[in-house]
Amino acid sequence: MKKIERYMTRGIQADVPMEIQLFLWELQTGIRKSNKEIDYLQVYDLIIEEGQQKIRHTSEEPEYEKEYVIQVEEPMTAKIYIIEDDYGDKLVETMLLAEEY
């Protein structure tokens, strides 16, 4: 298995609560373990629903969609991407806000 390096932008560090960041990385790890091939672009739409954090996770190729509802202290509305770059011997994943793309 290739080495995975993970990074996040300043926007993620400044605006997204740590508990949401960790949950998104956990989802990324889970989808990587369950699928041999995943899209280089994973999209996470964060929505506030009844005071809880709803997360809609999608990708295009292969097509994937799943929703989660979690309890967090500070629910938020945002679109977050995790983009993967394959460098042969390692994978680099970067988490960023959609507006930072």
Short mmCIF file of C-alpha atoms in Angstrom, two decimals:
data_model
loop_
_atom_site.label_atom_id
_atom_site.label_comp_id
_atom_site.label_asym_id
_atom_site.label_seq_id
_atom_site.Cartn_x
_atom_site.Cartn_y
_atom_site.Cartn_z
CA MET A 1 0.00 0.00 0.00
CA LYS A 2 1.21 3.47 -0.85
CA LYS A 3 2.13 5.99 1.77
CA ILE A 4 -0.59 8.64 2.26
CA GLU A 5 0.24 12.22 3.17
CA ARG A 6 -2.59 14.52 4.23
CA TYR A 7 -2.73 18.29 4.13
CA MET A 8 -5.34 20.98 4.65
CA THR A 9 -5.58 24.59 3.60
CA ARG A 10 -5.60 27.60 5.89
CA GLY A 11 -9.32 28.00 5.23
CA ILE A 12 -10.00 24.54 6.62
CA GLN A 13 -7.76 25.17 9.63
CA ALA A 14 -9.40 28.53 10.36
CA ASP A 15 -13.07 27.85 9.59
CA VAL A 16 -13.82 24.15 10.09
CA PRO A 17 -14.04 22.76 13.63
CA MET A 18 -11.51 20.03 14.41
CA GLU A 19 -14.23 17.45 15.10
CA ILE A 20 -15.58 17.91 11.55
CA GLN A 21 -12.07 17.77 10.05
CA LEU A 22 -11.37 14.48 11.85
CA PHE A 23 -14.73 13.02 10.81
CA LEU A 24 -14.05 13.85 7.13
CA TRP A 25 -10.60 12.24 7.27
CA GLU A 26 -12.21 9.19 8.87
CA LEU A 27 -14.72 9.01 6.01
CA GLN A 28 -11.88 9.32 3.51
CA THR A 29 -10.03 6.46 5.17
CA GLY A 30 -13.18 4.34 5.20
CA ILE A 31 -13.97 4.82 1.53
CA ARG A 32 -10.35 4.10 0.61
CA LYS A 33 -10.48 0.80 2.55
CA SER A 34 -13.81 -0.25 1.02
CA ASN A 35 -13.02 0.62 -2.62
CA LYS A 36 -9.92 -0.28 -4.57
CA GLU A 37 -10.46 2.67 -6.86
CA ILE A 38 -11.79 6.03 -5.71
CA ASP A 39 -12.27 9.31 -7.52
CA TYR A 40 -9.48 11.85 -7.14
CA LEU A 41 -12.13 14.35 -6.00
CA GLN A 42 -14.35 13.65 -2.99
CA VAL A 43 -17.04 16.25 -2.26
CA TYR A 44 -18.50 16.86 1.19
CA ASP A 45 -21.52 19.18 1.44
CA LEU A 46 -22.06 20.33 5.02
CA ILE A 47 -25.59 21.42 5.91
CA ILE A 48 -27.19 22.40 9.21
CA GLU A 49 -30.37 20.39 9.71
CA GLU A 50 -32.41 20.63 12.92
CA GLY A 51 -29.35 21.84 14.83
CA GLN A 52 -27.26 18.87 13.72
CA GLN A 53 -24.50 18.55 11.14
CA LYS A 54 -25.58 16.79 7.97
CA ILE A 55 -22.81 15.72 5.61
CA ARG A 56 -23.53 14.61 2.05
CA HIS A 57 -20.53 12.78 0.59
CA THR A 58 -20.38 12.38 -3.21
CA SER A 59 -17.96 11.51 -5.99
CA GLU A 60 -18.40 11.10 -9.74
CA GLU A 61 -16.17 8.21 -10.84
CA PRO A 62 -17.11 5.72 -9.55
CA GLU A 63 -20.42 7.30 -8.65
CA TYR A 64 -20.89 7.45 -4.91
CA GLU A 65 -23.32 9.16 -2.55
CA LYS A 66 -23.90 8.75 1.17
CA GLU A 67 -25.31 11.01 3.90
CA TYR A 68 -24.35 11.25 7.55
CA VAL A 69 -25.84 13.17 10.45
CA ILE A 70 -23.56 13.88 13.38
CA GLN A 71 -23.81 15.92 16.56
CA VAL A 72 -21.17 18.65 16.79
CA GLU A 73 -20.83 21.75 18.93
CA GLU A 74 -20.73 24.13 15.97
CA PRO A 75 -22.59 22.84 12.90
CA MET A 76 -21.79 24.74 9.72
CA THR A 77 -22.69 25.13 6.07
CA ALA A 78 -19.85 24.63 3.60
CA LYS A 79 -18.64 22.62 0.64
CA ILE A 80 -15.35 20.83 1.22
CA TYR A 81 -13.21 18.95 -1.28
CA ILE A 82 -10.58 16.33 -0.65
CA ILE A 83 -8.36 16.10 -3.71
CA GLU A 84 -5.96 13.23 -4.26
CA ASP A 85 -2.71 13.43 -6.20
CA ASP A 86 -0.91 10.18 -7.04
CA TYR A 87 2.88 10.48 -7.17
CA GLY A 88 3.57 6.81 -7.81
CA ASP A 89 5.14 5.93 -4.46
CA LYS A 90 2.74 8.04 -2.40
CA LEU A 91 -0.73 9.57 -2.41
CA VAL A 92 -1.22 13.15 -1.29
CA GLU A 93 -4.68 14.19 -0.09
CA THR A 94 -5.54 17.84 0.40
CA MET A 95 -8.66 19.08 2.20
CA LEU A 96 -9.88 22.50 1.09
CA LEU A 97 -12.96 24.69 1.05
CA ALA A 98 -14.65 24.82 -2.37
CA GLU A 99 -14.01 28.56 -2.60
CA GLU A 100 -10.27 27.91 -2.21
CA TYR A 101 -10.18 25.73 -5.35
#
